[in-house]
């Protein structure tokens, strides 16, 4: 086993699988809350290059940790034989719903102010934050017995939750419903990319599990509730619509709450 492979084995260090609201989970909730506080306290007025630097830093950190995840997932060491082997795990290909914020943040960090950048920031503040909320408050399905992967998933999801809250609290997006139209358009583009990747897997004859966004045609749904509906109860177009609408509605709900908070503050100031 070479030096690089020894490093990979070290990075595959094991731990007891964290429990829901156990010490590891609570620690990362606290770290996420601290990150939100620090961003809102010290980067409240960040604009232009400073805001771009925050977005780029978040994206690069997530991408570096994603590369680490792909490497450790792809390497397997047989201790008995003393032999290591490499096999890319296609099921972990980094384009799930929760993966998209790092791409959106990176793209936004290189853009000038305008509709597209506001749409990407609005996506991060609503859809991205929603993805972070879903995992950070119920991470049972993502925790495993590997230290590095558990840290990676908490940094990734906690980071997108923190970035989303920061963008909303500090008004880094336009609080107009047109922003949600842009964010929803970004979401649909991400869905389209996932569908193209799923189609590529089908046409290429890939035999391994490959199901981006968990919406691949003909593949049994694995997400809670949806697993009871497709295939069987719903046709594929209806299943896809049933997937899209709740995410858009929930993200719009987050945006509506932020707008309602502003209206409440304005009303109180007028009294």
PDB file of C-alpha atoms in Angstrom, residues 49-253:
ATOM      1  CA  UNK A  49     -16.086  41.509  -3.354  1.00  0.00           C
ATOM      2  CA  UNK A  50     -16.538  40.915   0.381  1.00  0.00           C
ATOM      3  CA  UNK A  51     -19.836  39.091  -0.143  1.00  0.00           C
ATOM      4  CA  UNK A  52     -18.353  37.236  -3.112  1.00  0.00           C
ATOM      5  CA  UNK A  53     -15.462  36.156  -0.879  1.00  0.00           C
ATOM      6  CA  UNK A  54     -17.875  34.686   1.691  1.00  0.00           C
ATOM      7  CA  UNK A  55     -19.769  32.783  -0.999  1.00  0.00           C
ATOM      8  CA  UNK A  56     -16.588  31.568  -2.662  1.00  0.00           C
ATOM      9  CA  UNK A  57     -15.064  30.500   0.636  1.00  0.00           C
ATOM     10  CA  UNK A  58     -18.174  28.479   1.481  1.00  0.00           C
ATOM     11  CA  UNK A  59     -18.258  26.892  -1.985  1.00  0.00           C
ATOM     12  CA  UNK A  60     -14.552  25.995  -2.029  1.00  0.00           C
ATOM     13  CA  UNK A  61     -14.716  24.496   1.472  1.00  0.00           C
ATOM     14  CA  UNK A  62     -17.685  22.345   0.432  1.00  0.00           C
ATOM     15  CA  UNK A  63     -16.031  21.283  -2.828  1.00  0.00           C
ATOM     16  CA  UNK A  64     -12.762  20.326  -1.092  1.00  0.00           C
ATOM     17  CA  UNK A  65     -14.675  18.233   1.440  1.00  0.00           C
ATOM     18  CA  UNK A  66     -16.744  16.722  -1.378  1.00  0.00           C
ATOM     19  CA  UNK A  67     -13.555  15.648  -3.149  1.00  0.00           C
ATOM     20  CA  UNK A  68     -12.410  14.070   0.121  1.00  0.00           C
ATOM     21  CA  UNK A  69     -15.739  12.201   0.347  1.00  0.00           C
ATOM     22  CA  UNK A  70     -15.466  10.896  -3.193  1.00  0.00           C
ATOM     23  CA  UNK A  71     -11.915   9.655  -2.567  1.00  0.00           C
ATOM     24  CA  UNK A  72     -12.639   7.809   0.678  1.00  0.00           C
ATOM     25  CA  UNK A  73     -15.831   6.306  -0.737  1.00  0.00           C
ATOM     26  CA  UNK A  74     -13.934   5.055  -3.781  1.00  0.00           C
ATOM     27  CA  UNK A  75     -11.043   3.398  -1.935  1.00  0.00           C
ATOM     28  CA  UNK A  76     -11.372   0.047  -0.220  1.00  0.00           C
ATOM     29  CA  UNK A  77      -8.566  -1.612   1.705  1.00  0.00           C
ATOM     30  CA  UNK A  78      -8.588  -5.344   2.284  1.00  0.00           C
ATOM     31  CA  UNK A  79      -6.579  -5.722   5.495  1.00  0.00           C
ATOM     32  CA  UNK A  80      -6.415  -9.519   5.245  1.00  0.00           C
ATOM     33  CA  UNK A  81      -4.888  -9.448   1.764  1.00  0.00           C
ATOM     34  CA  UNK A  82      -3.016  -6.198   2.316  1.00  0.00           C
ATOM     35  CA  UNK A  83      -4.392  -4.858  -0.963  1.00  0.00           C
ATOM     36  CA  UNK A  84      -6.235  -1.643  -1.739  1.00  0.00           C
ATOM     37  CA  UNK A  85      -8.635  -1.143  -4.646  1.00  0.00           C
ATOM     38  CA  UNK A  86     -10.355   1.808  -6.304  1.00  0.00           C
ATOM     39  CA  UNK A  87     -13.935   1.810  -7.566  1.00  0.00           C
ATOM     40  CA  UNK A  88     -15.900   5.031  -8.040  1.00  0.00           C
ATOM     41  CA  UNK A  89     -19.209   4.913  -6.146  1.00  0.00           C
ATOM     42  CA  UNK A  90     -21.707   6.283  -8.643  1.00  0.00           C
ATOM     43  CA  UNK A  91     -24.520   6.407  -6.095  1.00  0.00           C
ATOM     44  CA  UNK A  92     -22.575   9.174  -4.326  1.00  0.00           C
ATOM     45  CA  UNK A  93     -22.104  11.303  -7.464  1.00  0.00           C
ATOM     46  CA  UNK A  94     -22.222  14.909  -6.178  1.00  0.00           C
ATOM     47  CA  UNK A  95     -25.377  16.231  -7.748  1.00  0.00           C
ATOM     48  CA  UNK A  96     -28.188  15.765  -5.293  1.00  0.00           C
ATOM     49  CA  UNK A  97     -30.482  18.561  -4.107  1.00  0.00           C
ATOM     50  CA  UNK A  98     -28.204  19.163  -1.112  1.00  0.00           C
ATOM     51  CA  UNK A  99     -25.155  19.385  -3.398  1.00  0.00           C
ATOM     52  CA  UNK A 100     -26.473  22.276  -5.476  1.00  0.00           C
ATOM     53  CA  UNK A 101     -25.825  25.158  -3.012  1.00  0.00           C
ATOM     54  CA  UNK A 102     -22.047  24.818  -3.406  1.00  0.00           C
ATOM     55  CA  UNK A 103     -22.390  25.168  -7.182  1.00  0.00           C
ATOM     56  CA  UNK A 104     -24.843  28.068  -6.888  1.00  0.00           C
ATOM     57  CA  UNK A 105     -22.605  29.875  -4.384  1.00  0.00           C
ATOM     58  CA  UNK A 106     -19.510  29.420  -6.539  1.00  0.00           C
ATOM     59  CA  UNK A 107     -21.280  30.675  -9.661  1.00  0.00           C
ATOM     60  CA  UNK A 108     -22.800  33.658  -7.817  1.00  0.00           C
ATOM     61  CA  UNK A 109     -19.410  34.657  -6.417  1.00  0.00           C
ATOM     62  CA  UNK A 110     -18.099  35.360  -9.930  1.00  0.00           C
ATOM     63  CA  UNK A 111     -21.130  37.282 -11.169  1.00  0.00           C
ATOM     64  CA  UNK A 112     -21.872  40.982 -11.276  1.00  0.00           C
ATOM     65  CA  UNK A 113     -24.979  42.354  -9.602  1.00  0.00           C
ATOM     66  CA  UNK A 114     -28.090  41.594 -11.610  1.00  0.00           C
ATOM     67  CA  UNK A 115     -31.069  39.288 -12.010  1.00  0.00           C
ATOM     68  CA  UNK A 116     -29.093  36.090 -12.402  1.00  0.00           C
ATOM     69  CA  UNK A 117     -26.960  36.729  -9.332  1.00  0.00           C
ATOM     70  CA  UNK A 118     -30.034  37.698  -7.294  1.00  0.00           C
ATOM     71  CA  UNK A 119     -31.746  34.499  -8.470  1.00  0.00           C
ATOM     72  CA  UNK A 120     -28.777  32.390  -7.328  1.00  0.00           C
ATOM     73  CA  UNK A 121     -28.580  34.186  -3.975  1.00  0.00           C
ATOM     74  CA  UNK A 122     -32.340  33.787  -3.545  1.00  0.00           C
ATOM     75  CA  UNK A 123     -31.951  30.073  -4.307  1.00  0.00           C
ATOM     76  CA  UNK A 124     -29.294  29.810  -1.599  1.00  0.00           C
ATOM     77  CA  UNK A 125     -31.459  31.750   0.858  1.00  0.00           C
ATOM     78  CA  UNK A 126     -34.555  29.597   0.352  1.00  0.00           C
ATOM     79  CA  UNK A 127     -34.084  26.263  -1.441  1.00  0.00           C
ATOM     80  CA  UNK A 128     -30.516  25.887  -0.172  1.00  0.00           C
ATOM     81  CA  UNK A 129     -31.498  26.751   3.369  1.00  0.00           C
ATOM     82  CA  UNK A 130     -34.442  24.338   3.159  1.00  0.00           C
ATOM     83  CA  UNK A 131     -32.054  21.526   2.205  1.00  0.00           C
ATOM     84  CA  UNK A 132     -29.877  22.460   5.166  1.00  0.00           C
ATOM     85  CA  UNK A 133     -32.826  22.506   7.560  1.00  0.00           C
ATOM     86  CA  UNK A 134     -34.058  19.083   6.437  1.00  0.00           C
ATOM     87  CA  UNK A 135     -30.701  17.447   7.144  1.00  0.00           C
ATOM     88  CA  UNK A 136     -29.496  19.450  10.150  1.00  0.00           C
ATOM     89  CA  UNK A 137     -32.652  18.758  12.126  1.00  0.00           C
ATOM     90  CA  UNK A 138     -33.037  15.151  10.979  1.00  0.00           C
ATOM     91  CA  UNK A 139     -29.614  13.791   9.989  1.00  0.00           C
ATOM     92  CA  UNK A 140     -30.343  10.166  10.861  1.00  0.00           C
ATOM     93  CA  UNK A 141     -30.043   9.082   7.214  1.00  0.00           C
ATOM     94  CA  UNK A 142     -26.673  10.783   6.624  1.00  0.00           C
ATOM     95  CA  UNK A 143     -24.750   9.800   9.759  1.00  0.00           C
ATOM     96  CA  UNK A 144     -22.418   6.832   9.328  1.00  0.00           C
ATOM     97  CA  UNK A 145     -19.537   5.282  11.254  1.00  0.00           C
ATOM     98  CA  UNK A 146     -16.794   7.345   9.557  1.00  0.00           C
ATOM     99  CA  UNK A 147     -15.504  10.459  11.338  1.00  0.00           C
ATOM    100  CA  UNK A 148     -14.514  12.453   8.262  1.00  0.00           C
ATOM    101  CA  UNK A 149     -17.757  11.868   6.384  1.00  0.00           C
ATOM    102  CA  UNK A 150     -19.838  12.919   9.387  1.00  0.00           C
ATOM    103  CA  UNK A 151     -17.815  16.120   9.665  1.00  0.00           C
ATOM    104  CA  UNK A 152     -18.126  16.699   5.910  1.00  0.00           C
ATOM    105  CA  UNK A 153     -21.902  16.343   5.906  1.00  0.00           C
ATOM    106  CA  UNK A 154     -22.308  18.639   8.924  1.00  0.00           C
ATOM    107  CA  UNK A 155     -20.050  21.321   7.438  1.00  0.00           C
ATOM    108  CA  UNK A 156     -21.875  21.042   4.120  1.00  0.00           C
ATOM    109  CA  UNK A 157     -25.448  21.148   5.400  1.00  0.00           C
ATOM    110  CA  UNK A 158     -24.756  23.384   8.382  1.00  0.00           C
ATOM    111  CA  UNK A 159     -22.927  25.749   6.057  1.00  0.00           C
ATOM    112  CA  UNK A 160     -25.789  26.049   3.611  1.00  0.00           C
ATOM    113  CA  UNK A 161     -28.209  26.628   6.477  1.00  0.00           C
ATOM    114  CA  UNK A 162     -25.917  29.350   7.878  1.00  0.00           C
ATOM    115  CA  UNK A 163     -25.400  30.994   4.469  1.00  0.00           C
ATOM    116  CA  UNK A 164     -29.140  30.938   3.770  1.00  0.00           C
ATOM    117  CA  UNK A 165     -30.020  32.538   7.102  1.00  0.00           C
ATOM    118  CA  UNK A 166     -27.269  35.130   6.668  1.00  0.00           C
ATOM    119  CA  UNK A 167     -28.509  36.122   3.215  1.00  0.00           C
ATOM    120  CA  UNK A 168     -32.073  36.469   4.493  1.00  0.00           C
ATOM    121  CA  UNK A 169     -31.391  38.171   7.817  1.00  0.00           C
ATOM    122  CA  UNK A 170     -28.946  40.679   6.354  1.00  0.00           C
ATOM    123  CA  UNK A 171     -31.077  41.329   3.259  1.00  0.00           C
ATOM    124  CA  UNK A 172     -28.526  40.219   0.693  1.00  0.00           C
ATOM    125  CA  UNK A 173     -31.372  39.412  -1.689  1.00  0.00           C
ATOM    126  CA  UNK A 174     -34.192  41.587  -2.938  1.00  0.00           C
ATOM    127  CA  UNK A 175     -37.258  40.937  -0.775  1.00  0.00           C
ATOM    128  CA  UNK A 176     -39.586  40.935  -3.764  1.00  0.00           C
ATOM    129  CA  UNK A 177     -41.541  37.981  -5.089  1.00  0.00           C
ATOM    130  CA  UNK A 178     -39.601  38.282  -8.339  1.00  0.00           C
ATOM    131  CA  UNK A 179     -36.658  36.941  -6.352  1.00  0.00           C
ATOM    132  CA  UNK A 180     -38.599  33.743  -5.719  1.00  0.00           C
ATOM    133  CA  UNK A 181     -39.401  33.435  -9.402  1.00  0.00           C
ATOM    134  CA  UNK A 182     -35.672  33.547 -10.058  1.00  0.00           C
ATOM    135  CA  UNK A 183     -34.914  31.075  -7.269  1.00  0.00           C
ATOM    136  CA  UNK A 184     -37.577  28.685  -8.584  1.00  0.00           C
ATOM    137  CA  UNK A 185     -36.112  28.981 -12.073  1.00  0.00           C
ATOM    138  CA  UNK A 186     -32.702  27.991 -10.673  1.00  0.00           C
ATOM    139  CA  UNK A 187     -34.336  25.011  -8.952  1.00  0.00           C
ATOM    140  CA  UNK A 188     -35.934  23.899 -12.215  1.00  0.00           C
ATOM    141  CA  UNK A 189     -32.573  24.208 -13.988  1.00  0.00           C
ATOM    142  CA  UNK A 190     -31.031  21.996 -11.296  1.00  0.00           C
ATOM    143  CA  UNK A 191     -33.874  19.491 -11.797  1.00  0.00           C
ATOM    144  CA  UNK A 192     -33.225  19.536 -15.559  1.00  0.00           C
ATOM    145  CA  UNK A 193     -29.494  18.868 -15.020  1.00  0.00           C
ATOM    146  CA  UNK A 194     -30.329  15.981 -12.690  1.00  0.00           C
ATOM    147  CA  UNK A 195     -32.695  14.525 -15.294  1.00  0.00           C
ATOM    148  CA  UNK A 196     -30.027  14.805 -18.000  1.00  0.00           C
ATOM    149  CA  UNK A 197     -27.529  13.021 -15.756  1.00  0.00           C
ATOM    150  CA  UNK A 198     -30.081  10.288 -15.037  1.00  0.00           C
ATOM    151  CA  UNK A 199     -30.757   9.959 -18.762  1.00  0.00           C
ATOM    152  CA  UNK A 200     -27.013   9.695 -19.426  1.00  0.00           C
ATOM    153  CA  UNK A 201     -26.777   6.877 -16.865  1.00  0.00           C
ATOM    154  CA  UNK A 202     -29.644   5.085 -18.585  1.00  0.00           C
ATOM    155  CA  UNK A 203     -28.273   5.488 -22.107  1.00  0.00           C
ATOM    156  CA  UNK A 204     -24.720   4.589 -21.117  1.00  0.00           C
ATOM    157  CA  UNK A 205     -25.885   1.331 -19.564  1.00  0.00           C
ATOM    158  CA  UNK A 206     -24.428   2.187 -16.156  1.00  0.00           C
ATOM    159  CA  UNK A 207     -25.217  -0.791 -13.970  1.00  0.00           C
ATOM    160  CA  UNK A 208     -24.493   0.833 -10.612  1.00  0.00           C
ATOM    161  CA  UNK A 209     -26.998   2.819  -8.580  1.00  0.00           C
ATOM    162  CA  UNK A 210     -27.283   6.317 -10.028  1.00  0.00           C
ATOM    163  CA  UNK A 211     -30.302   8.410  -9.072  1.00  0.00           C
ATOM    164  CA  UNK A 212     -29.745  12.157  -9.003  1.00  0.00           C
ATOM    165  CA  UNK A 213     -32.324  14.078  -6.932  1.00  0.00           C
ATOM    166  CA  UNK A 214     -33.897  10.631  -6.414  1.00  0.00           C
ATOM    167  CA  UNK A 215     -36.228  11.241  -9.362  1.00  0.00           C
ATOM    168  CA  UNK A 216     -34.862   8.886 -12.018  1.00  0.00           C
ATOM    169  CA  UNK A 217     -37.535   7.484 -14.284  1.00  0.00           C
ATOM    170  CA  UNK A 218     -38.348   3.842 -13.535  1.00  0.00           C
ATOM    171  CA  UNK A 219     -36.326   3.769 -10.300  1.00  0.00           C
ATOM    172  CA  UNK A 220     -38.330   3.192  -7.106  1.00  0.00           C
ATOM    173  CA  UNK A 221     -38.512   6.385  -5.046  1.00  0.00           C
ATOM    174  CA  UNK A 222     -36.524   6.201  -1.812  1.00  0.00           C
ATOM    175  CA  UNK A 223     -37.508   9.460  -0.128  1.00  0.00           C
ATOM    176  CA  UNK A 224     -40.033   9.287   2.742  1.00  0.00           C
ATOM    177  CA  UNK A 225     -43.681   9.352   1.559  1.00  0.00           C
ATOM    178  CA  UNK A 226     -42.628   9.229  -2.109  1.00  0.00           C
ATOM    179  CA  UNK A 227     -41.461   5.644  -1.698  1.00  0.00           C
ATOM    180  CA  UNK A 228     -45.123   4.700  -1.180  1.00  0.00           C
ATOM    181  CA  UNK A 229     -46.248   6.561  -4.298  1.00  0.00           C
ATOM    182  CA  UNK A 230     -43.789   5.768  -7.096  1.00  0.00           C
ATOM    183  CA  UNK A 231     -43.907   3.516  -8.926  1.00  0.00           C
ATOM    184  CA  UNK A 232     -47.362   2.147  -8.397  1.00  0.00           C
ATOM    185  CA  UNK A 233     -49.701   4.903  -7.268  1.00  0.00           C
ATOM    186  CA  UNK A 234     -48.459   7.839  -9.367  1.00  0.00           C
ATOM    187  CA  UNK A 235     -47.415   8.066 -12.994  1.00  0.00           C
ATOM    188  CA  UNK A 236     -43.943   9.530 -13.497  1.00  0.00           C
ATOM    189  CA  UNK A 237     -45.071  13.040 -14.608  1.00  0.00           C
ATOM    190  CA  UNK A 238     -47.365  13.312 -11.572  1.00  0.00           C
ATOM    191  CA  UNK A 239     -44.602  11.998  -9.290  1.00  0.00           C
ATOM    192  CA  UNK A 240     -42.176  14.602 -10.667  1.00  0.00           C
ATOM    193  CA  UNK A 241     -44.747  17.359 -10.145  1.00  0.00           C
ATOM    194  CA  UNK A 242     -45.413  16.078  -6.625  1.00  0.00           C
ATOM    195  CA  UNK A 243     -41.676  16.316  -5.998  1.00  0.00           C
ATOM    196  CA  UNK A 244     -41.246  19.845  -7.340  1.00  0.00           C
ATOM    197  CA  UNK A 245     -44.307  21.600  -5.885  1.00  0.00           C
ATOM    198  CA  UNK A 246     -43.647  20.943  -2.160  1.00  0.00           C
ATOM    199  CA  UNK A 247     -40.051  22.164  -2.436  1.00  0.00           C
ATOM    200  CA  UNK A 248     -41.172  25.330  -4.215  1.00  0.00           C
ATOM    201  CA  UNK A 249     -44.008  25.866  -1.712  1.00  0.00           C
ATOM    202  CA  UNK A 250     -41.760  25.334   1.327  1.00  0.00           C
ATOM    203  CA  UNK A 251     -39.116  27.683  -0.071  1.00  0.00           C
ATOM    204  CA  UNK A 252     -41.751  30.316  -0.794  1.00  0.00           C
ATOM    205  CA  UNK A 253     -42.943  29.859   2.792  1.00  0.00           C
TER     206      UNK A 253
END
